[in-house]
mmCIF file with all atom_site columns, C-alpha atoms in Angstrom:
data_model
loop_
_atom_site.group_PDB
_atom_site.id
_atom_site.type_symbol
_atom_site.label_atom_id
_atom_site.label_alt_id
_atom_site.label_comp_id
_atom_site.label_asym_id
_atom_site.label_entity_id
_atom_site.label_seq_id
_atom_site.pdbx_PDB_ins_code
_atom_site.Cartn_x
_atom_site.Cartn_y
_atom_site.Cartn_z
_atom_site.occupancy
_atom_site.B_iso_or_equiv
_atom_site.pdbx_formal_charge
_atom_site.auth_seq_id
_atom_site.auth_comp_id
_atom_site.auth_asym_id
_atom_site.auth_atom_id
_atom_site.pdbx_PDB_model_num
ATOM 1   C CA . UNK A 1 1   ? 15.569  15.228  17.716 1.00 41.00 ? 288 UNK A CA 1
ATOM 2   C CA . UNK A 1 2   ? 12.918  12.593  17.919 1.00 42.00 ? 289 UNK A CA 1
ATOM 3   C CA . UNK A 1 3   ? 11.164  11.806  21.700 1.00 41.00 ? 290 UNK A CA 1
ATOM 4   C CA . UNK A 1 4   ? 9.083   8.639   22.177 1.00 40.00 ? 291 UNK A CA 1
ATOM 5   C CA . UNK A 1 5   ? 6.552   8.215   24.800 1.00 40.00 ? 292 UNK A CA 1
ATOM 6   C CA . UNK A 1 6   ? 5.801   5.561   26.505 1.00 43.00 ? 293 UNK A CA 1
ATOM 7   C CA . UNK A 1 7   ? 2.837   5.331   24.199 1.00 44.00 ? 294 UNK A CA 1
ATOM 8   C CA . UNK A 1 8   ? 5.248   4.781   21.245 1.00 44.00 ? 295 UNK A CA 1
ATOM 9   C CA . UNK A 1 9   ? 7.921   1.840   22.505 1.00 47.00 ? 296 UNK A CA 1
ATOM 10  C CA . UNK A 1 10  ? 8.421   -1.228  21.010 1.00 50.00 ? 297 UNK A CA 1
ATOM 11  C CA . UNK A 1 11  ? 7.559   -2.612  24.540 1.00 52.00 ? 298 UNK A CA 1
ATOM 12  C CA . UNK A 1 12  ? 3.231   -2.295  25.067 1.00 50.00 ? 299 UNK A CA 1
ATOM 13  C CA . UNK A 1 13  ? 4.114   -5.364  28.075 1.00 52.00 ? 300 UNK A CA 1
ATOM 14  C CA . UNK A 1 14  ? 2.284   -2.218  30.355 1.00 55.00 ? 301 UNK A CA 1
ATOM 15  C CA . UNK A 1 15  ? -1.006  -2.208  27.995 1.00 62.00 ? 302 UNK A CA 1
ATOM 16  C CA . UNK A 1 16  ? -3.336  -3.412  30.318 1.00 57.00 ? 303 UNK A CA 1
ATOM 17  C CA . UNK A 1 17  ? -6.288  -5.359  28.569 1.00 60.00 ? 304 UNK A CA 1
ATOM 18  C CA . UNK A 1 18  ? -3.937  -6.420  25.866 1.00 64.00 ? 305 UNK A CA 1
ATOM 19  C CA . UNK A 1 19  ? -3.960  -9.818  25.407 1.00 63.00 ? 306 UNK A CA 1
ATOM 20  C CA . UNK A 1 20  ? -0.689  -11.615 24.860 1.00 63.00 ? 307 UNK A CA 1
ATOM 21  C CA . UNK A 1 21  ? -0.369  -14.135 22.198 1.00 68.00 ? 308 UNK A CA 1
ATOM 22  C CA . UNK A 1 22  ? 1.326   -16.977 23.064 1.00 66.00 ? 309 UNK A CA 1
ATOM 23  C CA . UNK A 1 23  ? 4.628   -18.772 20.635 1.00 63.00 ? 310 UNK A CA 1
ATOM 24  C CA . UNK A 1 24  ? 1.988   -20.362 18.259 1.00 58.00 ? 311 UNK A CA 1
ATOM 25  C CA . UNK A 1 25  ? 0.642   -17.007 17.234 1.00 58.00 ? 312 UNK A CA 1
ATOM 26  C CA . UNK A 1 26  ? -2.729  -17.709 19.019 1.00 57.00 ? 313 UNK A CA 1
ATOM 27  C CA . UNK A 1 27  ? -4.072  -16.108 22.891 1.00 60.00 ? 314 UNK A CA 1
ATOM 28  C CA . UNK A 1 28  ? -2.398  -18.237 25.344 1.00 58.00 ? 315 UNK A CA 1
ATOM 29  C CA . UNK A 1 29  ? -5.279  -17.417 28.040 1.00 53.00 ? 316 UNK A CA 1
ATOM 30  C CA . UNK A 1 30  ? -7.889  -21.028 29.616 1.00 49.00 ? 317 UNK A CA 1
ATOM 31  C CA . UNK A 1 31  ? -11.482 -20.643 29.079 1.00 45.00 ? 318 UNK A CA 1
ATOM 32  C CA . UNK A 1 32  ? -13.627 -18.269 30.961 1.00 44.00 ? 319 UNK A CA 1
ATOM 33  C CA . UNK A 1 33  ? -16.869 -18.628 31.663 1.00 41.00 ? 320 UNK A CA 1
ATOM 34  C CA . UNK A 1 34  ? -19.667 -16.112 30.359 1.00 41.00 ? 321 UNK A CA 1
ATOM 35  C CA . UNK A 1 35  ? -20.576 -14.034 32.974 1.00 41.00 ? 322 UNK A CA 1
ATOM 36  C CA . UNK A 1 36  ? -22.101 -10.361 33.114 1.00 40.00 ? 323 UNK A CA 1
ATOM 37  C CA . UNK A 1 37  ? -20.688 -7.005  32.278 1.00 39.00 ? 324 UNK A CA 1
ATOM 38  C CA . UNK A 1 38  ? -20.947 -3.827  34.457 1.00 37.00 ? 325 UNK A CA 1
ATOM 39  C CA . UNK A 1 39  ? -20.836 -1.116  32.254 1.00 35.00 ? 326 UNK A CA 1
ATOM 40  C CA . UNK A 1 40  ? -20.658 2.053   34.931 1.00 35.00 ? 327 UNK A CA 1
ATOM 41  C CA . UNK A 1 41  ? -21.305 4.088   31.134 1.00 39.00 ? 328 UNK A CA 1
ATOM 42  C CA . UNK A 1 42  ? -24.614 3.222   28.420 1.00 51.00 ? 329 UNK A CA 1
ATOM 43  C CA . UNK A 1 43  ? -23.564 1.275   26.117 1.00 61.00 ? 330 UNK A CA 1
ATOM 44  C CA . UNK A 1 44  ? -23.224 2.219   22.894 1.00 83.00 ? 331 UNK A CA 1
ATOM 45  C CA . UNK A 1 45  ? -25.823 -0.244  20.695 1.00 91.00 ? 332 UNK A CA 1
ATOM 46  C CA . UNK A 1 46  ? -22.969 -3.091  19.754 1.00 92.00 ? 333 UNK A CA 1
ATOM 47  C CA . UNK A 1 47  ? -25.532 -4.927  17.810 1.00 94.00 ? 334 UNK A CA 1
ATOM 48  C CA . UNK A 1 48  ? -26.078 -2.261  15.746 1.00 94.00 ? 335 UNK A CA 1
ATOM 49  C CA . UNK A 1 49  ? -22.322 -1.050  14.884 1.00 95.00 ? 336 UNK A CA 1
ATOM 50  C CA . UNK A 1 50  ? -22.253 -4.992  14.251 1.00 96.00 ? 337 UNK A CA 1
ATOM 51  C CA . UNK A 1 51  ? -24.914 -5.255  11.674 1.00 96.00 ? 338 UNK A CA 1
ATOM 52  C CA . UNK A 1 52  ? -23.537 -2.053  9.960  1.00 96.00 ? 339 UNK A CA 1
ATOM 53  C CA . UNK A 1 53  ? -20.079 -2.843  10.042 1.00 97.00 ? 340 UNK A CA 1
ATOM 54  C CA . UNK A 1 54  ? -21.559 -6.475  8.597  1.00 97.00 ? 341 UNK A CA 1
ATOM 55  C CA . UNK A 1 55  ? -23.596 -4.587  5.726  1.00 97.00 ? 342 UNK A CA 1
ATOM 56  C CA . UNK A 1 56  ? -20.889 -2.201  4.642  1.00 96.00 ? 343 UNK A CA 1
ATOM 57  C CA . UNK A 1 57  ? -17.851 -3.974  3.799  1.00 96.00 ? 344 UNK A CA 1
ATOM 58  C CA . UNK A 1 58  ? -18.396 -2.867  0.288  1.00 94.00 ? 345 UNK A CA 1
ATOM 59  C CA . UNK A 1 59  ? -18.710 0.883   0.776  1.00 93.00 ? 346 UNK A CA 1
ATOM 60  C CA . UNK A 1 60  ? -16.110 2.451   -0.820 1.00 93.00 ? 347 UNK A CA 1
ATOM 61  C CA . UNK A 1 61  ? -12.255 3.703   0.993  1.00 93.00 ? 348 UNK A CA 1
ATOM 62  C CA . UNK A 1 62  ? -11.802 6.556   1.259  1.00 93.00 ? 349 UNK A CA 1
ATOM 63  C CA . UNK A 1 63  ? -7.622  6.467   2.556  1.00 91.00 ? 350 UNK A CA 1
ATOM 64  C CA . UNK A 1 64  ? -5.435  4.188   1.573  1.00 89.00 ? 351 UNK A CA 1
ATOM 65  C CA . UNK A 1 65  ? -5.327  2.325   5.576  1.00 88.00 ? 352 UNK A CA 1
ATOM 66  C CA . UNK A 1 66  ? -8.928  3.026   5.428  1.00 94.00 ? 353 UNK A CA 1
ATOM 67  C CA . UNK A 1 67  ? -9.833  0.801   7.975  1.00 95.00 ? 354 UNK A CA 1
ATOM 68  C CA . UNK A 1 68  ? -10.130 3.212   11.468 1.00 93.00 ? 355 UNK A CA 1
ATOM 69  C CA . UNK A 1 69  ? -12.627 4.918   9.331  1.00 94.00 ? 356 UNK A CA 1
ATOM 70  C CA . UNK A 1 70  ? -14.628 2.187   8.426  1.00 96.00 ? 357 UNK A CA 1
ATOM 71  C CA . UNK A 1 71  ? -14.964 1.142   12.547 1.00 95.00 ? 358 UNK A CA 1
ATOM 72  C CA . UNK A 1 72  ? -15.919 5.192   13.107 1.00 92.00 ? 359 UNK A CA 1
ATOM 73  C CA . UNK A 1 73  ? -18.385 5.452   10.259 1.00 93.00 ? 360 UNK A CA 1
ATOM 74  C CA . UNK A 1 74  ? -19.811 1.502   12.299 1.00 95.00 ? 361 UNK A CA 1
ATOM 75  C CA . UNK A 1 75  ? -20.291 3.205   15.858 1.00 93.00 ? 362 UNK A CA 1
ATOM 76  C CA . UNK A 1 76  ? -21.401 6.200   14.333 1.00 91.00 ? 363 UNK A CA 1
ATOM 77  C CA . UNK A 1 77  ? -23.743 5.489   11.779 1.00 92.00 ? 364 UNK A CA 1
ATOM 78  C CA . UNK A 1 78  ? -24.761 1.656   13.712 1.00 92.00 ? 365 UNK A CA 1
ATOM 79  C CA . UNK A 1 79  ? -24.200 1.974   16.734 1.00 90.00 ? 366 UNK A CA 1
ATOM 80  C CA . UNK A 1 80  ? -25.570 5.611   17.417 1.00 88.00 ? 367 UNK A CA 1
ATOM 81  C CA . UNK A 1 81  ? -22.444 7.686   18.937 1.00 83.00 ? 368 UNK A CA 1
ATOM 82  C CA . UNK A 1 82  ? -23.152 10.621  17.820 1.00 72.00 ? 369 UNK A CA 1
ATOM 83  C CA . UNK A 1 83  ? -19.896 12.497  18.874 1.00 61.00 ? 370 UNK A CA 1
ATOM 84  C CA . UNK A 1 84  ? -16.757 11.833  17.239 1.00 53.00 ? 371 UNK A CA 1
ATOM 85  C CA . UNK A 1 85  ? -13.800 12.887  20.610 1.00 56.00 ? 372 UNK A CA 1
ATOM 86  C CA . UNK A 1 86  ? -12.522 10.558  23.182 1.00 57.00 ? 373 UNK A CA 1
ATOM 87  C CA . UNK A 1 87  ? -14.606 8.623   24.702 1.00 56.00 ? 374 UNK A CA 1
ATOM 88  C CA . UNK A 1 88  ? -14.213 5.866   27.531 1.00 62.00 ? 375 UNK A CA 1
ATOM 89  C CA . UNK A 1 89  ? -14.039 2.281   26.373 1.00 75.00 ? 376 UNK A CA 1
ATOM 90  C CA . UNK A 1 90  ? -14.402 -1.333  28.845 1.00 79.00 ? 377 UNK A CA 1
ATOM 91  C CA . UNK A 1 91  ? -10.915 -3.178  27.538 1.00 80.00 ? 378 UNK A CA 1
ATOM 92  C CA . UNK A 1 92  ? -11.464 -7.206  27.465 1.00 75.00 ? 379 UNK A CA 1
ATOM 93  C CA . UNK A 1 93  ? -8.553  -9.002  28.508 1.00 68.00 ? 380 UNK A CA 1
ATOM 94  C CA . UNK A 1 94  ? -10.387 -12.654 26.844 1.00 79.00 ? 381 UNK A CA 1
ATOM 95  C CA . UNK A 1 95  ? -11.335 -13.379 23.654 1.00 85.00 ? 382 UNK A CA 1
ATOM 96  C CA . UNK A 1 96  ? -14.815 -14.552 25.743 1.00 86.00 ? 383 UNK A CA 1
ATOM 97  C CA . UNK A 1 97  ? -15.809 -11.344 27.455 1.00 89.00 ? 384 UNK A CA 1
ATOM 98  C CA . UNK A 1 98  ? -15.812 -9.824  23.673 1.00 93.00 ? 385 UNK A CA 1
ATOM 99  C CA . UNK A 1 99  ? -19.761 -8.743  22.580 1.00 93.00 ? 386 UNK A CA 1
ATOM 100 C CA . UNK A 1 100 ? -21.495 -7.327  19.066 1.00 95.00 ? 387 UNK A CA 1
ATOM 101 C CA . UNK A 1 101 ? -20.120 -3.988  18.076 1.00 95.00 ? 388 UNK A CA 1
ATOM 102 C CA . UNK A 1 102 ? -16.678 -4.560  20.160 1.00 95.00 ? 389 UNK A CA 1
ATOM 103 C CA . UNK A 1 103 ? -13.291 -3.175  18.377 1.00 95.00 ? 390 UNK A CA 1
ATOM 104 C CA . UNK A 1 104 ? -10.459 -5.168  17.811 1.00 96.00 ? 391 UNK A CA 1
ATOM 105 C CA . UNK A 1 105 ? -6.960  -3.587  17.581 1.00 95.00 ? 392 UNK A CA 1
ATOM 106 C CA . UNK A 1 106 ? -4.172  -5.670  16.139 1.00 96.00 ? 393 UNK A CA 1
ATOM 107 C CA . UNK A 1 107 ? -0.358  -4.801  16.363 1.00 95.00 ? 394 UNK A CA 1
ATOM 108 C CA . UNK A 1 108 ? 1.815   -6.454  14.740 1.00 96.00 ? 395 UNK A CA 1
ATOM 109 C CA . UNK A 1 109 ? 5.968   -7.284  15.810 1.00 95.00 ? 396 UNK A CA 1
ATOM 110 C CA . UNK A 1 110 ? 7.552   -4.835  14.252 1.00 96.00 ? 397 UNK A CA 1
ATOM 111 C CA . UNK A 1 111 ? 5.836   -1.417  14.565 1.00 94.00 ? 398 UNK A CA 1
ATOM 112 C CA . UNK A 1 112 ? 5.306   0.573   17.336 1.00 92.00 ? 399 UNK A CA 1
ATOM 113 C CA . UNK A 1 113 ? 1.773   0.903   17.711 1.00 94.00 ? 400 UNK A CA 1
ATOM 114 C CA . UNK A 1 114 ? -1.283  -1.047  17.572 1.00 94.00 ? 401 UNK A CA 1
ATOM 115 C CA . UNK A 1 115 ? -2.309  -0.152  13.676 1.00 93.00 ? 402 UNK A CA 1
ATOM 116 C CA . UNK A 1 116 ? -5.045  -1.979  12.124 1.00 96.00 ? 403 UNK A CA 1
ATOM 117 C CA . UNK A 1 117 ? -8.514  -1.657  13.714 1.00 97.00 ? 404 UNK A CA 1
ATOM 118 C CA . UNK A 1 118 ? -12.137 -4.655  12.970 1.00 98.00 ? 405 UNK A CA 1
ATOM 119 C CA . UNK A 1 119 ? -15.571 -4.802  14.588 1.00 98.00 ? 406 UNK A CA 1
ATOM 120 C CA . UNK A 1 120 ? -16.650 -7.933  15.816 1.00 97.00 ? 407 UNK A CA 1
ATOM 121 C CA . UNK A 1 121 ? -19.931 -9.275  14.360 1.00 98.00 ? 408 UNK A CA 1
ATOM 122 C CA . UNK A 1 122 ? -20.361 -12.650 15.405 1.00 97.00 ? 409 UNK A CA 1
ATOM 123 C CA . UNK A 1 123 ? -19.581 -14.574 18.003 1.00 95.00 ? 410 UNK A CA 1
ATOM 124 C CA . UNK A 1 124 ? -20.535 -18.439 17.225 1.00 93.00 ? 411 UNK A CA 1
ATOM 125 C CA . UNK A 1 125 ? -19.020 -21.520 19.710 1.00 90.00 ? 412 UNK A CA 1
ATOM 126 C CA . UNK A 1 126 ? -16.004 -19.386 20.936 1.00 87.00 ? 413 UNK A CA 1
ATOM 127 C CA . UNK A 1 127 ? -15.173 -17.791 16.725 1.00 93.00 ? 414 UNK A CA 1
ATOM 128 C CA . UNK A 1 128 ? -15.110 -14.168 17.345 1.00 96.00 ? 415 UNK A CA 1
ATOM 129 C CA . UNK A 1 129 ? -16.344 -13.065 13.370 1.00 97.00 ? 416 UNK A CA 1
ATOM 130 C CA . UNK A 1 130 ? -14.991 -9.409  11.614 1.00 98.00 ? 417 UNK A CA 1
ATOM 131 C CA . UNK A 1 131 ? -16.131 -7.229  9.642  1.00 98.00 ? 418 UNK A CA 1
ATOM 132 C CA . UNK A 1 132 ? -13.144 -4.784  7.950  1.00 97.00 ? 419 UNK A CA 1
ATOM 133 C CA . UNK A 1 133 ? -11.761 -3.002  5.864  1.00 96.00 ? 420 UNK A CA 1
ATOM 134 C CA . UNK A 1 134 ? -8.940  -5.416  5.379  1.00 91.00 ? 421 UNK A CA 1
ATOM 135 C CA . UNK A 1 135 ? -7.621  -7.987  3.012  1.00 89.00 ? 422 UNK A CA 1
ATOM 136 C CA . UNK A 1 136 ? -10.314 -9.969  3.731  1.00 95.00 ? 423 UNK A CA 1
ATOM 137 C CA . UNK A 1 137 ? -13.831 -8.022  4.227  1.00 96.00 ? 424 UNK A CA 1
ATOM 138 C CA . UNK A 1 138 ? -15.454 -10.945 6.284  1.00 97.00 ? 425 UNK A CA 1
ATOM 139 C CA . UNK A 1 139 ? -13.197 -12.804 8.483  1.00 97.00 ? 426 UNK A CA 1
ATOM 140 C CA . UNK A 1 140 ? -12.588 -14.666 12.351 1.00 97.00 ? 427 UNK A CA 1
ATOM 141 C CA . UNK A 1 141 ? -9.997  -13.771 14.329 1.00 96.00 ? 428 UNK A CA 1
ATOM 142 C CA . UNK A 1 142 ? -8.539  -17.048 14.539 1.00 96.00 ? 429 UNK A CA 1
ATOM 143 C CA . UNK A 1 143 ? -7.487  -16.942 9.975  1.00 96.00 ? 430 UNK A CA 1
ATOM 144 C CA . UNK A 1 144 ? -6.206  -13.092 11.042 1.00 96.00 ? 431 UNK A CA 1
ATOM 145 C CA . UNK A 1 145 ? -4.570  -14.483 13.682 1.00 95.00 ? 432 UNK A CA 1
ATOM 146 C CA . UNK A 1 146 ? -2.884  -17.798 11.817 1.00 95.00 ? 433 UNK A CA 1
ATOM 147 C CA . UNK A 1 147 ? -2.444  -15.983 8.459  1.00 95.00 ? 434 UNK A CA 1
ATOM 148 C CA . UNK A 1 148 ? 0.600   -13.455 10.145 1.00 94.00 ? 435 UNK A CA 1
ATOM 149 C CA . UNK A 1 149 ? 1.595   -16.284 12.047 1.00 93.00 ? 436 UNK A CA 1
ATOM 150 C CA . UNK A 1 150 ? 4.688   -17.680 10.296 1.00 91.00 ? 437 UNK A CA 1
ATOM 151 C CA . UNK A 1 151 ? 5.382   -14.414 9.265  1.00 94.00 ? 438 UNK A CA 1
ATOM 152 C CA . UNK A 1 152 ? 7.972   -12.354 9.589  1.00 96.00 ? 439 UNK A CA 1
ATOM 153 C CA . UNK A 1 153 ? 6.033   -9.793  10.817 1.00 96.00 ? 440 UNK A CA 1
ATOM 154 C CA . UNK A 1 154 ? 3.922   -11.738 13.466 1.00 96.00 ? 441 UNK A CA 1
ATOM 155 C CA . UNK A 1 155 ? 0.855   -10.020 15.228 1.00 95.00 ? 442 UNK A CA 1
ATOM 156 C CA . UNK A 1 156 ? 1.680   -9.453  18.810 1.00 94.00 ? 443 UNK A CA 1
ATOM 157 C CA . UNK A 1 157 ? -1.280  -8.322  20.567 1.00 93.00 ? 444 UNK A CA 1
ATOM 158 C CA . UNK A 1 158 ? -4.387  -7.818  20.753 1.00 94.00 ? 445 UNK A CA 1
ATOM 159 C CA . UNK A 1 159 ? -6.306  -5.193  21.878 1.00 93.00 ? 446 UNK A CA 1
ATOM 160 C CA . UNK A 1 160 ? -10.441 -5.489  22.072 1.00 94.00 ? 447 UNK A CA 1
ATOM 161 C CA . UNK A 1 161 ? -12.661 -2.559  23.341 1.00 92.00 ? 448 UNK A CA 1
ATOM 162 C CA . UNK A 1 162 ? -16.137 -1.905  24.041 1.00 90.00 ? 449 UNK A CA 1
ATOM 163 C CA . UNK A 1 163 ? -16.801 1.686   23.423 1.00 85.00 ? 450 UNK A CA 1
ATOM 164 C CA . UNK A 1 164 ? -19.113 3.579   26.281 1.00 75.00 ? 451 UNK A CA 1
ATOM 165 C CA . UNK A 1 165 ? -21.530 6.703   25.372 1.00 61.00 ? 452 UNK A CA 1
ATOM 166 C CA . UNK A 1 166 ? -20.558 9.518   27.321 1.00 56.00 ? 453 UNK A CA 1
ATOM 167 C CA . UNK A 1 167 ? -22.528 10.141  30.578 1.00 50.00 ? 454 UNK A CA 1
#
């Protein structure tokens, strides 16, 4: 008998920090003035993570679904995250709060869990540039959302996190 936990549920409405997508398939969020983000622990080197990810999208895939492996390598080699274990993170509920080196997770409507990850590698006039192992290695958040907007399995939620180093 298979049991499901709240984590496995299709209902992600209680997922704090995720970005709800509107009927048009894009985030429904009013513009927010940028402000300082306080972290309780020393941050992973976000610029290093972003630079490594941007410059290494061409590295070979080790798995058929290699996006999280790619993100892990960017955090390790570029961001200085030397231990591959559970780390605290700051969730962002607005794309305006995203910074270089943040990790973006995607959940499609027909999937049970978030199943794709990418690294924020640029931010120009509010548009987030992403590097990933995916259909297109260098893309933008807007382009990814637009690609699936009219599909039978659209992206339902986006989660942006900022990894932190342990104290």
